[in-house]
XYZ file of C-alpha atoms in Angstrom:
783
model
C 94.047 -80.399 95.904
C 96.874 -82.707 94.938
C 99.932 -81.666 96.963
C 102.145 -84.593 95.905
C 105.886 -84.135 95.507
C 107.276 -83.540 92.018
C 108.127 -86.541 89.891
C 111.236 -84.783 88.507
C 113.996 -82.863 90.300
C 113.959 -79.088 90.410
C 117.143 -79.017 88.313
C 116.372 -79.997 84.715
C 118.458 -82.410 82.662
C 120.407 -79.632 81.023
C 121.898 -78.699 84.389
C 120.370 -75.228 84.539
C 118.867 -74.212 87.923
C 115.202 -73.350 88.095
C 114.214 -69.715 88.680
C 113.911 -68.543 92.249
C 110.134 -68.228 91.888
C 109.866 -72.021 91.913
C 109.111 -73.384 95.352
C 111.036 -76.377 96.576
C 108.849 -79.352 97.323
C 106.081 -78.431 94.926
C 105.537 -79.325 91.292
C 107.368 -76.890 89.001
C 105.996 -75.192 85.941
C 104.629 -71.784 86.804
C 107.084 -69.433 85.134
C 105.506 -67.395 82.339
C 106.527 -64.327 80.359
C 106.028 -61.225 82.436
C 105.345 -58.183 80.241
C 103.756 -56.269 83.130
C 103.679 -56.506 86.895
C 101.400 -54.664 89.317
C 100.600 -55.113 92.996
C 97.601 -57.294 93.753
C 94.547 -55.217 94.355
C 95.652 -52.279 92.228
C 92.320 -52.463 90.413
C 88.749 -53.213 91.445
C 88.159 -56.644 92.950
C 87.233 -59.233 90.347
C 83.959 -61.133 90.424
C 84.083 -64.721 91.509
C 82.514 -67.164 89.091
C 81.560 -70.820 89.398
C 84.066 -73.456 88.414
C 83.992 -75.050 84.968
C 85.353 -78.495 85.689
C 86.581 -80.519 82.703
C 85.523 -84.103 82.042
C 86.870 -86.769 84.439
C 90.513 -87.693 83.788
C 91.329 -84.587 81.767
C 93.384 -82.945 84.511
C 95.410 -86.085 85.097
C 96.215 -86.337 81.373
C 97.214 -82.678 81.247
C 99.437 -82.891 84.313
C 100.849 -86.239 83.224
C 101.991 -84.795 79.903
C 100.075 -87.181 77.664
C 97.102 -85.129 76.566
C 96.740 -84.946 72.767
C 94.377 -81.944 72.759
C 95.064 -79.563 75.675
C 93.346 -76.782 73.723
C 90.141 -78.792 73.982
C 90.317 -78.341 77.758
C 92.278 -75.124 78.260
C 91.377 -71.705 76.935
C 87.849 -70.376 76.393
C 84.950 -72.629 75.333
C 81.372 -71.380 74.823
C 78.771 -73.522 76.572
C 74.990 -73.099 77.067
C 75.708 -71.980 80.615
C 78.362 -69.417 79.722
C 81.996 -69.094 78.633
C 84.077 -71.809 80.276
C 87.678 -70.625 80.813
C 90.391 -72.965 82.052
C 93.989 -71.953 82.686
C 96.907 -74.143 83.737
C 99.218 -72.163 86.046
C 100.970 -74.443 88.539
C 101.956 -72.686 91.798
C 99.898 -69.585 91.017
C 98.040 -68.075 93.974
C 95.280 -66.497 91.948
C 94.217 -66.203 88.286
C 91.934 -63.428 87.096
C 90.445 -63.208 83.619
C 90.277 -59.659 82.328
C 87.853 -58.953 79.485
C 86.168 -55.917 78.034
C 83.141 -56.936 80.080
C 84.887 -57.097 83.433
C 87.300 -59.041 85.608
C 86.564 -62.576 86.814
C 88.504 -64.604 89.357
C 88.907 -68.281 88.487
C 88.613 -71.101 90.962
C 91.605 -73.378 91.582
C 90.449 -76.909 90.837
C 93.613 -79.038 91.261
C 97.266 -79.294 90.216
C 97.451 -75.698 88.998
C 94.249 -75.851 86.907
C 92.100 -72.731 87.407
C 88.568 -72.707 86.000
C 85.603 -70.407 85.783
C 82.250 -70.097 84.056
C 81.955 -66.525 82.822
C 78.580 -64.989 81.981
C 76.998 -65.837 78.642
C 78.037 -63.353 75.974
C 81.432 -62.623 77.515
C 84.018 -61.944 74.797
C 86.621 -64.677 74.323
C 89.290 -62.011 73.763
C 90.797 -61.779 77.231
C 93.996 -61.402 79.236
C 95.109 -63.039 82.444
C 96.310 -61.521 85.692
C 98.255 -64.249 87.463
C 99.549 -63.774 91.006
C 102.735 -65.355 92.332
C 104.166 -64.468 95.749
C 101.915 -61.433 96.093
C 102.766 -59.955 92.670
C 100.346 -59.868 89.794
C 101.565 -60.522 86.244
C 99.648 -59.571 83.113
C 99.767 -62.419 80.570
C 98.137 -63.666 77.419
C 96.659 -67.165 77.230
C 98.201 -69.176 74.398
C 95.334 -71.648 74.492
C 92.793 -69.180 73.108
C 94.474 -69.066 69.673
C 93.939 -71.157 66.569
C 96.827 -73.292 65.240
C 99.662 -71.349 63.664
C 99.967 -73.956 60.864
C 97.537 -73.736 57.981
C 95.612 -76.519 56.369
C 97.879 -76.138 53.347
C 100.909 -76.698 55.565
C 99.475 -79.900 56.975
C 98.453 -81.129 53.540
C 101.926 -80.559 52.118
C 103.564 -82.180 55.153
C 101.326 -85.206 54.727
C 102.211 -85.400 51.050
C 105.925 -84.933 51.767
C 106.013 -81.932 49.457
C 106.494 -79.006 51.810
C 109.561 -77.549 50.113
C 109.843 -74.817 52.743
C 109.210 -77.056 55.708
C 111.226 -74.807 57.999
C 108.546 -72.132 57.642
C 105.926 -74.451 59.129
C 107.783 -76.561 61.693
C 110.294 -75.397 64.279
C 109.950 -72.186 66.290
C 108.789 -68.873 64.838
C 108.208 -65.485 66.388
C 104.700 -64.527 65.272
C 102.045 -61.937 65.936
C 98.629 -63.570 66.224
C 95.547 -61.348 66.668
C 97.812 -58.551 67.807
C 99.669 -60.730 70.323
C 103.370 -61.437 69.802
C 104.903 -64.700 70.863
C 106.527 -67.824 69.489
C 104.796 -70.657 67.696
C 106.285 -74.110 68.156
C 105.588 -77.076 65.910
C 107.226 -80.493 65.829
C 106.609 -83.787 64.043
C 106.329 -86.621 66.581
C 103.611 -89.024 65.366
C 104.327 -91.754 67.919
C 104.233 -89.491 70.976
C 101.506 -89.779 73.600
C 102.039 -86.137 74.476
C 104.464 -83.280 73.816
C 105.242 -80.207 75.912
C 107.528 -77.238 75.343
C 110.192 -76.742 77.987
C 112.693 -73.914 78.138
C 114.252 -71.067 80.034
C 110.863 -69.331 80.039
C 109.291 -72.021 82.230
C 112.224 -73.323 84.218
C 112.620 -76.332 81.887
C 109.396 -77.807 83.155
C 106.546 -78.050 80.692
C 103.531 -78.582 82.950
C 101.998 -75.314 81.819
C 102.832 -75.785 78.129
C 101.358 -78.952 76.660
C 101.097 -78.984 72.872
C 98.151 -80.095 70.759
C 98.230 -82.855 68.168
C 97.143 -81.750 64.715
C 95.520 -85.017 63.761
C 96.968 -87.555 61.353
C 99.816 -85.222 60.364
C 101.751 -86.257 63.450
C 102.495 -82.562 64.123
C 102.193 -81.045 67.595
C 101.731 -77.282 67.920
C 101.590 -74.510 70.516
C 101.695 -70.731 70.457
C 103.341 -69.241 73.566
C 102.693 -65.495 73.913
C 105.325 -63.135 75.165
C 108.510 -65.028 74.326
C 110.747 -64.325 71.356
C 114.197 -64.457 69.866
C 116.912 -65.879 72.076
C 114.563 -68.175 73.983
C 116.178 -71.553 74.746
C 113.857 -74.555 74.476
C 113.390 -78.271 73.881
C 110.445 -80.625 73.493
C 109.455 -82.918 76.338
C 107.984 -86.019 74.718
C 105.873 -88.642 76.485
C 106.416 -91.972 74.733
C 103.890 -94.730 74.267
C 105.828 -96.955 76.668
C 105.691 -94.408 79.510
C 109.085 -92.716 79.210
C 109.778 -88.991 79.045
C 112.360 -87.642 76.588
C 113.818 -84.185 76.204
C 114.658 -83.479 72.578
C 116.144 -80.549 70.677
C 114.027 -79.212 67.817
C 114.911 -80.987 64.530
C 114.076 -77.777 62.651
C 115.626 -75.311 65.068
C 117.342 -72.525 63.158
C 119.787 -71.880 65.987
C 121.268 -73.947 68.795
C 123.119 -73.472 72.051
C 126.889 -73.494 72.090
C 128.032 -77.113 72.564
C 128.253 -78.980 74.848
C 124.875 -77.408 75.746
C 122.154 -78.876 73.556
C 119.053 -76.675 73.681
C 117.466 -75.122 70.605
C 117.209 -71.351 70.310
C 114.418 -69.243 68.820
C 115.915 -67.183 66.013
C 114.619 -64.684 63.474
C 117.047 -63.404 60.871
C 117.560 -59.665 60.589
C 120.437 -59.855 58.110
C 120.303 -57.332 55.285
C 121.806 -58.997 52.211
C 124.111 -57.085 49.870
C 124.773 -59.805 47.275
C 121.918 -59.080 44.876
C 124.236 -58.689 41.892
C 125.889 -62.014 42.673
C 122.558 -63.826 43.041
C 121.234 -62.431 39.758
C 124.401 -63.415 37.917
C 124.464 -66.881 39.510
C 120.953 -67.671 38.304
C 122.112 -67.576 34.697
C 125.124 -69.884 35.110
C 125.731 -73.616 35.120
C 128.698 -75.325 36.702
C 129.698 -77.355 33.674
C 130.817 -74.575 31.351
C 132.265 -72.111 33.835
C 135.550 -72.098 35.770
C 135.474 -73.747 39.172
C 138.549 -73.898 41.366
C 137.622 -74.805 44.914
C 139.460 -74.116 48.185
C 138.248 -76.555 50.843
C 138.157 -75.224 54.394
C 137.443 -76.503 57.873
C 136.065 -73.218 59.122
C 136.771 -73.682 62.834
C 140.463 -74.392 62.260
C 141.317 -72.219 59.247
C 142.200 -69.471 61.710
C 141.442 -71.001 65.114
C 139.513 -68.706 67.408
C 137.975 -66.478 64.733
C 134.217 -65.999 64.584
C 132.081 -65.984 61.442
C 132.332 -62.190 61.290
C 136.079 -62.167 61.875
C 136.479 -64.839 59.210
C 134.446 -62.683 56.848
C 137.171 -60.052 57.113
C 139.990 -62.498 56.247
C 138.860 -65.594 54.339
C 137.283 -63.899 51.260
C 140.312 -61.669 50.742
C 142.734 -64.605 51.030
C 140.744 -66.775 48.644
C 140.342 -63.986 46.115
C 144.074 -63.238 46.257
C 144.813 -66.889 45.419
C 142.290 -66.853 42.584
C 139.962 -69.631 43.710
C 136.418 -69.244 42.439
C 134.733 -71.121 45.296
C 135.166 -72.048 48.919
C 133.893 -75.393 50.135
C 133.193 -75.606 53.837
C 133.224 -78.859 55.738
C 129.857 -79.127 57.530
C 128.784 -75.996 59.368
C 125.568 -77.544 60.684
C 125.402 -77.948 64.456
C 127.176 -81.026 65.820
C 127.977 -82.064 69.399
C 131.537 -83.385 68.913
C 134.136 -81.165 67.284
C 136.314 -84.150 66.469
C 133.688 -85.331 63.977
C 134.652 -82.295 61.852
C 130.927 -81.620 61.535
C 130.008 -84.899 59.822
C 127.807 -86.100 62.709
C 125.039 -83.527 62.549
C 122.399 -82.981 65.216
C 121.091 -79.593 64.042
C 120.486 -79.827 60.292
C 118.896 -76.361 60.108
C 121.273 -74.521 62.457
C 124.799 -73.239 61.689
C 127.084 -74.214 64.545
C 127.053 -71.749 67.415
C 130.778 -72.304 67.927
C 131.547 -69.419 65.575
C 128.539 -67.158 66.088
C 124.891 -66.727 65.259
C 123.066 -67.743 62.069
C 123.117 -64.117 60.944
C 126.858 -64.020 61.564
C 127.157 -66.956 59.156
C 124.982 -65.074 56.662
C 127.407 -62.178 56.962
C 130.271 -64.492 55.989
C 128.393 -65.779 52.937
C 127.508 -62.225 51.982
C 131.143 -61.192 52.221
C 132.286 -64.083 50.040
C 129.750 -63.145 47.387
C 130.768 -59.507 47.472
C 134.338 -60.662 46.819
C 133.124 -62.671 43.816
C 133.527 -66.053 45.513
C 130.936 -68.833 45.535
C 130.256 -71.025 48.556
C 129.707 -74.763 48.641
C 128.821 -76.411 51.958
C 129.183 -80.054 52.843
C 125.800 -81.647 53.515
C 125.367 -84.943 55.352
C 122.043 -86.696 54.634
C 123.632 -90.154 54.887
C 123.473 -90.571 58.658
C 123.078 -88.912 62.060
C 124.461 -89.610 65.551
C 122.700 -91.446 68.351
C 122.857 -88.636 70.944
C 119.835 -88.812 73.234
C 118.844 -85.174 72.745
C 118.682 -85.339 68.946
C 116.980 -87.326 66.165
C 117.605 -90.889 67.352
C 114.298 -92.568 68.332
C 112.932 -89.056 68.429
C 109.467 -89.828 69.795
C 110.497 -93.008 71.596
C 110.432 -95.172 68.480
C 112.352 -95.310 65.197
C 111.233 -92.231 63.301
C 113.992 -90.655 61.265
C 115.805 -94.015 61.106
C 114.442 -97.297 59.694
C 112.768 -99.690 62.101
C 114.891 -102.549 60.732
C 118.159 -102.442 62.756
C 120.098 -103.899 59.835
C 119.149 -100.902 57.742
C 119.279 -98.349 60.559
C 122.808 -98.955 61.845
C 125.678 -97.382 59.919
C 128.597 -99.765 60.511
C 131.430 -97.323 59.752
C 130.590 -94.459 62.084
C 128.378 -95.876 64.839
C 125.524 -93.705 63.629
C 122.016 -94.176 62.241
C 120.925 -93.935 58.619
C 117.847 -92.028 57.520
C 114.672 -93.820 56.491
C 114.544 -92.560 52.904
C 111.348 -94.475 52.253
C 109.374 -92.450 54.786
C 107.603 -89.488 53.250
C 108.159 -87.049 56.098
C 111.848 -87.958 56.496
C 112.452 -87.454 52.801
C 110.662 -84.114 53.050
C 112.799 -83.124 56.052
C 115.976 -83.670 54.023
C 114.816 -82.239 50.695
C 113.586 -79.086 52.407
C 116.884 -78.873 54.302
C 118.822 -78.807 51.026
C 116.567 -76.008 49.765
C 116.875 -74.206 53.100
C 120.647 -73.704 52.838
C 120.346 -72.410 49.292
C 117.412 -70.072 49.943
C 118.006 -68.890 53.484
C 121.827 -68.687 53.441
C 122.419 -68.118 49.695
C 124.900 -70.992 49.464
C 125.892 -71.767 45.888
C 126.327 -75.493 46.168
C 125.904 -78.608 48.296
C 128.578 -81.269 48.380
C 126.700 -84.398 49.464
C 128.795 -86.598 51.712
C 129.026 -90.406 51.574
C 126.589 -90.966 48.713
C 127.853 -94.516 48.140
C 126.826 -95.503 51.670
C 123.293 -94.377 50.822
C 123.021 -96.190 47.482
C 123.985 -99.691 48.617
C 122.208 -101.689 51.306
C 125.308 -103.822 51.837
C 127.707 -100.894 52.162
C 130.418 -101.907 54.687
C 128.210 -104.779 55.869
C 129.226 -108.401 56.161
C 127.322 -111.256 54.547
C 124.098 -111.773 56.452
C 124.317 -108.311 57.997
C 122.006 -106.585 55.547
C 118.514 -106.963 54.151
C 118.062 -106.968 50.348
C 115.575 -104.775 48.548
C 112.216 -105.985 47.265
C 113.896 -107.415 44.166
C 116.556 -109.235 46.137
C 119.258 -106.754 45.169
C 121.668 -104.518 47.044
C 120.478 -101.173 45.703
C 118.675 -98.845 48.102
C 115.948 -97.621 45.767
C 114.452 -95.404 48.485
C 117.748 -93.531 48.687
C 117.897 -93.292 44.906
C 114.435 -91.714 44.784
C 115.346 -89.346 47.587
C 118.511 -88.143 45.844
C 116.612 -87.674 42.612
C 113.913 -85.651 44.354
C 116.460 -83.564 46.241
C 118.447 -82.711 43.136
C 115.383 -82.006 40.993
C 113.917 -79.760 43.692
C 117.119 -77.803 44.317
C 117.761 -77.217 40.617
C 114.157 -76.151 40.035
C 113.927 -73.777 42.992
C 117.486 -72.436 43.097
C 118.860 -71.630 39.631
C 122.649 -71.597 39.517
C 123.152 -73.776 42.578
C 125.257 -76.911 42.000
C 125.042 -80.235 43.833
C 128.192 -82.341 44.082
C 128.279 -86.035 44.951
C 131.039 -87.679 46.932
C 130.395 -91.066 45.349
C 133.218 -93.610 45.278
C 131.749 -96.400 43.140
C 130.867 -96.894 39.486
C 127.157 -96.220 39.966
C 125.847 -95.288 36.530
C 124.349 -91.845 36.004
C 125.305 -89.929 39.148
C 125.388 -86.685 37.161
C 122.834 -87.603 34.518
C 119.391 -85.915 34.614
C 116.763 -87.555 36.784
C 114.476 -88.033 33.779
C 117.100 -89.805 31.682
C 116.868 -93.565 31.204
C 119.990 -95.547 32.040
C 120.876 -99.107 31.206
C 119.831 -100.136 34.689
C 116.296 -98.910 34.066
C 116.098 -95.821 36.278
C 116.918 -92.190 35.732
C 120.124 -90.485 36.711
C 120.633 -89.192 40.243
C 120.665 -85.602 38.971
C 123.852 -84.264 40.576
C 125.710 -81.459 38.830
C 129.180 -82.809 39.599
C 130.790 -85.901 41.072
C 134.077 -86.122 42.955
C 136.508 -88.114 40.787
C 137.720 -90.482 43.482
C 139.289 -92.788 40.901
C 141.512 -90.036 39.506
C 142.469 -88.960 43.014
C 143.416 -92.464 44.132
C 145.295 -93.429 40.959
C 147.208 -90.173 40.536
C 148.323 -90.104 44.183
C 149.434 -93.720 43.886
C 151.522 -92.814 40.847
C 153.095 -89.676 42.253
C 154.221 -91.379 45.476
C 156.487 -93.788 43.570
C 160.131 -92.927 43.034
C 160.585 -91.603 39.479
C 162.605 -94.658 38.489
C 159.557 -96.834 39.197
C 156.897 -94.583 37.693
C 157.171 -96.099 34.210
C 155.631 -99.265 35.620
C 152.604 -97.287 36.830
C 152.133 -95.026 33.823
C 148.579 -96.183 33.209
C 147.538 -94.968 36.657
C 147.776 -91.462 35.233
C 146.208 -92.143 31.842
C 143.350 -94.407 32.962
C 141.241 -91.474 34.147
C 140.693 -90.404 30.550
C 139.006 -93.723 29.780
C 136.010 -92.623 31.897
C 136.577 -88.861 32.171
C 133.346 -88.070 30.302
C 131.136 -90.750 31.853
C 130.192 -88.182 34.521
C 130.709 -84.470 35.168
C 133.768 -84.584 37.399
C 135.554 -82.525 40.024
C 139.119 -83.541 40.928
C 139.502 -83.530 44.737
C 142.600 -83.360 46.903
C 140.470 -83.063 50.016
C 140.879 -83.223 53.769
C 140.451 -87.027 53.617
C 143.794 -87.326 51.790
C 145.892 -85.424 54.360
C 144.860 -87.025 57.659
C 145.039 -90.355 59.513
C 148.608 -91.161 58.514
C 148.149 -90.441 54.802
C 150.540 -87.464 55.082
C 150.147 -84.020 53.549
C 150.372 -83.619 49.790
C 154.025 -82.489 49.752
C 154.988 -85.196 52.244
C 153.587 -87.899 49.967
C 156.218 -87.034 47.397
C 159.491 -88.973 47.146
C 162.958 -87.475 47.264
C 164.561 -84.637 49.192
C 162.816 -81.381 50.082
C 163.509 -79.804 46.694
C 162.207 -82.861 44.845
C 159.131 -83.060 47.069
C 158.216 -79.495 46.231
C 158.986 -80.004 42.540
C 156.795 -83.114 42.435
C 154.026 -81.211 44.167
C 154.220 -78.322 41.708
C 154.280 -80.650 38.696
C 151.332 -82.606 40.080
C 149.268 -79.453 40.656
C 150.046 -78.226 37.150
C 148.870 -81.546 35.726
C 145.749 -81.481 37.939
C 144.714 -77.959 36.916
C 145.035 -78.890 33.218
C 143.193 -82.212 33.457
C 139.519 -82.181 32.410
C 137.237 -81.492 35.351
C 136.987 -78.862 38.046
C 139.498 -78.992 40.911
C 139.539 -78.816 44.694
C 142.471 -78.322 47.077
C 142.311 -78.547 50.863
C 143.681 -75.725 53.003
C 147.362 -75.907 53.862
C 148.228 -77.747 50.671
C 148.361 -74.470 48.753
C 151.630 -73.630 50.514
C 153.072 -77.171 50.860
C 152.403 -77.695 54.541
C 154.523 -80.657 55.597
C 152.367 -81.892 58.465
C 148.991 -83.548 58.294
C 145.969 -81.420 59.027
C 145.036 -81.124 62.700
C 141.512 -79.878 63.372
C 142.656 -78.294 66.639
C 145.489 -76.186 65.218
C 144.631 -75.816 61.511
C 147.115 -74.839 58.761
C 150.725 -74.099 59.738
C 150.611 -70.429 58.796
C 153.900 -69.791 60.564
C 155.669 -71.511 57.646
C 154.954 -68.374 55.608
C 156.412 -65.910 58.129
C 159.362 -63.910 56.769
C 161.514 -64.982 59.722
C 161.028 -68.690 58.967
C 164.127 -69.987 57.130
C 162.174 -71.993 54.541
C 159.368 -69.470 54.106
C 160.417 -68.828 50.524
C 159.972 -72.504 49.661
C 156.400 -72.472 50.920
C 155.607 -69.119 49.361
C 156.854 -70.465 46.048
C 154.214 -73.190 46.022
C 151.597 -70.683 47.152
C 152.608 -68.345 44.312
C 152.241 -71.235 41.869
C 148.700 -71.978 43.053
C 147.864 -68.309 42.620
C 149.223 -68.344 39.050
C 147.548 -71.671 38.233
C 144.222 -70.124 39.132
C 144.975 -66.895 37.261
C 145.971 -68.622 34.031
C 143.152 -71.161 34.434
C 140.588 -68.346 34.528
C 142.168 -66.693 31.499
C 142.178 -69.886 29.389
C 138.673 -71.134 28.530
C 140.216 -74.271 27.047
C 140.791 -75.438 30.619
C 137.177 -75.200 31.721
C 134.754 -74.283 28.947
C 134.278 -77.800 27.512
C 134.906 -79.975 30.564
C 132.103 -82.343 29.588
C 132.951 -82.555 25.867
C 135.211 -85.507 24.898
C 136.073 -83.846 21.570
C 137.756 -81.008 23.493
C 140.610 -83.262 24.721
C 143.236 -85.235 22.878
C 146.348 -87.046 24.033
C 149.476 -85.910 22.259
C 151.517 -88.665 23.860
C 149.982 -90.759 26.588
C 152.434 -93.622 26.144
C 155.801 -92.080 27.006
C 156.207 -94.328 30.025
C 159.980 -94.608 29.713
C 160.238 -90.824 29.941
C 157.593 -90.429 32.697
C 156.061 -87.840 30.421
C 152.469 -86.975 29.533
C 151.289 -84.499 26.934
C 147.805 -83.536 25.805
C 145.844 -80.703 24.245
C 142.564 -79.091 25.214
C 140.305 -76.748 23.210
C 137.840 -73.985 24.006
C 134.610 -73.353 22.101
C 136.363 -71.325 19.430
C 138.876 -74.125 18.861
C 141.773 -72.297 20.512
C 144.090 -74.926 22.008
C 146.188 -75.232 25.146
C 148.953 -77.829 25.360
C 150.042 -79.398 28.639
C 153.334 -81.305 29.027
C 154.188 -82.967 32.342
C 157.571 -84.512 33.090
C 157.526 -86.665 36.222
C 161.191 -87.608 35.977
C 164.121 -85.601 37.382
C 165.750 -85.500 33.939
C 165.691 -82.429 31.709
C 164.308 -83.311 28.263
C 166.219 -81.242 25.736
C 164.948 -80.804 22.176
C 161.892 -82.844 23.015
C 159.493 -82.893 20.083
C 155.843 -82.305 20.844
C 152.980 -82.268 18.366
C 151.015 -79.066 18.003
C 147.445 -78.719 16.769
C 146.375 -76.558 13.878
C 145.916 -72.900 14.783
C 144.887 -71.368 11.475
C 145.044 -71.553 7.713
C 148.685 -72.679 7.793
C 147.675 -75.886 9.559
C 149.834 -75.071 12.530
C 153.076 -74.595 10.612
C 154.914 -71.309 11.218
C 152.668 -70.541 14.216
C 154.278 -69.315 17.420
C 153.614 -70.701 20.864
C 154.304 -69.257 24.291
C 155.096 -71.038 27.528
C 152.394 -69.458 29.666
C 153.103 -71.493 32.821
C 156.117 -73.451 34.030
C 156.047 -75.065 37.487
C 159.884 -75.181 37.452
C 160.201 -71.393 37.328
C 162.625 -69.955 39.849
C 159.902 -67.776 41.336
C 158.170 -70.976 42.481
C 161.359 -72.445 43.890
C 162.262 -74.381 40.752
C 165.490 -74.662 38.778
C 164.465 -72.164 36.123
C 164.694 -74.539 33.173
C 162.170 -73.747 30.455
C 161.377 -71.987 27.221
C 161.536 -68.233 27.745
C 161.424 -67.452 24.039
C 158.465 -68.104 21.725
C 158.442 -71.563 20.198
C 158.081 -71.793 16.418
C 155.980 -74.624 15.040
C 157.312 -76.410 11.971
C 155.359 -78.534 9.464
C 156.687 -81.830 10.840
C 153.646 -83.965 11.767
C 153.967 -85.444 15.262
C 151.738 -87.071 17.832
C 148.936 -87.152 15.249
C 149.114 -83.373 14.834
C 149.903 -81.442 11.646
C 152.820 -79.548 13.190
C 155.300 -79.834 16.036
C 158.114 -78.095 17.840
C 161.190 -78.983 19.839
C 161.216 -77.665 23.363
C 162.973 -78.069 26.672
C 160.938 -79.937 29.278
C 162.101 -79.086 32.831
C 162.667 -81.830 35.414
C 159.733 -82.757 37.676
C 157.645 -80.052 36.098
C 154.552 -79.218 34.091
C 154.468 -76.593 31.381
C 151.497 -75.088 29.534
C 151.768 -73.797 25.965
C 149.346 -71.531 24.141
C 149.378 -69.970 20.683
C 150.974 -66.539 20.656
């Protein structure tokens, strides 16, 4: 018998001590599930049987952790001489096989391998009685079961078309031939061997080597007796002789950081959003209202769990009238300061706020309040943490082998290898997973531009061109097309949103359309309008006296407004890193800053496209966002001297959303260029913009924005036709005024109905004279 000292310490790399049943100075690995325990000798003495030694070298490969087919050695194998049974139980004192035909004691061969040749005809359906320290434990042998993956699973994985990959790979509590346990499966094609380690075996995998399922690159093992809540990793033997401990790429739950183990999880959540899901399936994003409140979940109300947030966030969002919440990434990540954008657990909601079912409860609550949920999704890169995806099986796997393509220069991370079938499948299935398993209503895809261009943020000579000598990453293009096409086919009503900062043609065009560049569109539903965001914020930060020189920064967006399906974002990126909060970007004193903010929001809500506002900006928070402390809610407390100023802006946002929902002209034809017309886009000297929008029935809404501090009295504005009279004699109401006193404004406006007269103006058949408040936006609608 080999009595050599262990090659690894008795404390695993995760810092957890081994169970007391492990003996110091001997190789670890005996701990097994213990459903039953009985004193040794409680039943009749078992028969001794001859040993069934495996072929030379097999034991060494098993113990060394680099055996590709442990099931070919372990378990029960019929032979001409009888049923050969081999069991790997390091540190066990005795192993007895219990069958319907009797009880047979196995012989210890070496290094914890017990073998025996049972009589011919003995049934292969057996249990084990394993003795440790004088106590006998009744166990099942996981090596007597067939693979838990089907041939169809392996075929689809090989083809890269397993759209529910999470149902095949990862960890799953299963009942196989009446035995309950957990099946583990992981893709590691370059590994020499893979073992499961976890709290059920003291983080030493000697007794749990996995089998390779051929050319698929998948390794699999069914471990009886363990279930939900089990913590585990994979111990991978590399081809160059190293041993790695890796979290499960498809784990559906993870330990609370900074711990890094995966957790076996089976959902038991009972959904109550059936009405929402049925209604969602019949909707598209383009012709429905969408007003999005962006949230960093961990800091919105610091310290609250998913379930506690479910009691507060939906009610707050519904009160303000937003139709959707967008969450910055909720997938597991090791460093909180990354805000979730460096993901290590793509299939696991972060454990910082609760369990996966707790997150489901939050989604369910949002839906029951009539609020959709968009989650940020990060398929552009992943961090280099040793326990996660980087060089997963010892070699580049999820990342390209070419370092120039693998390294992401901006974030010190690795990019995905979009040209590899299995990697593309991993990501496409992940997008489907969040929509199907968590009922999310949309995916906002982060950093799309960094995926599309091989030279993104790279210096000359620091990137490798594509096969045509160009800078386009065609593998990424094909991946995005496949992801979008798959999500829209499988998940009706779900919207995908691209954060794409360049002029790439066809981001929101169908994947089967033909563009000038010769390939189809990327297939996104919406695209963040980064150009509008940048230009409008540049404009609004100038003193009013200088704004006339920057007038085109506000009008230029309409040159390309219908080239894509746009969403207008004032996101977290615009209120951090010295950029200042939205209200603090504005020039002037405190009153002027708030007035500019209100006027800007009124203009934004009326501009074609959906809109997004980051938390804290809805009540004019003066400080930048801090992910540790979150929004400055204390500004709204009644005892705060300026609380009324902040509540005024919050009340405006509530009314903007209310009127927006009630006016289809503001959202029904967002993608139709005939539904928008400038009334006066050239009033640079006045810092004034006016335009009209129409709903499907032709009903108009007029928006007038005055970005100067001067009241415009008797200001003539053209009005569109509203009936047989061609617009003359019609009456118009001021349905929103950002300068209203209730919002903290000066109260200048048009409280009485405005009468249109037949004077043509601004290319319209009628017009009226009105009062335009200072630093304000007003909306007019036919009475």
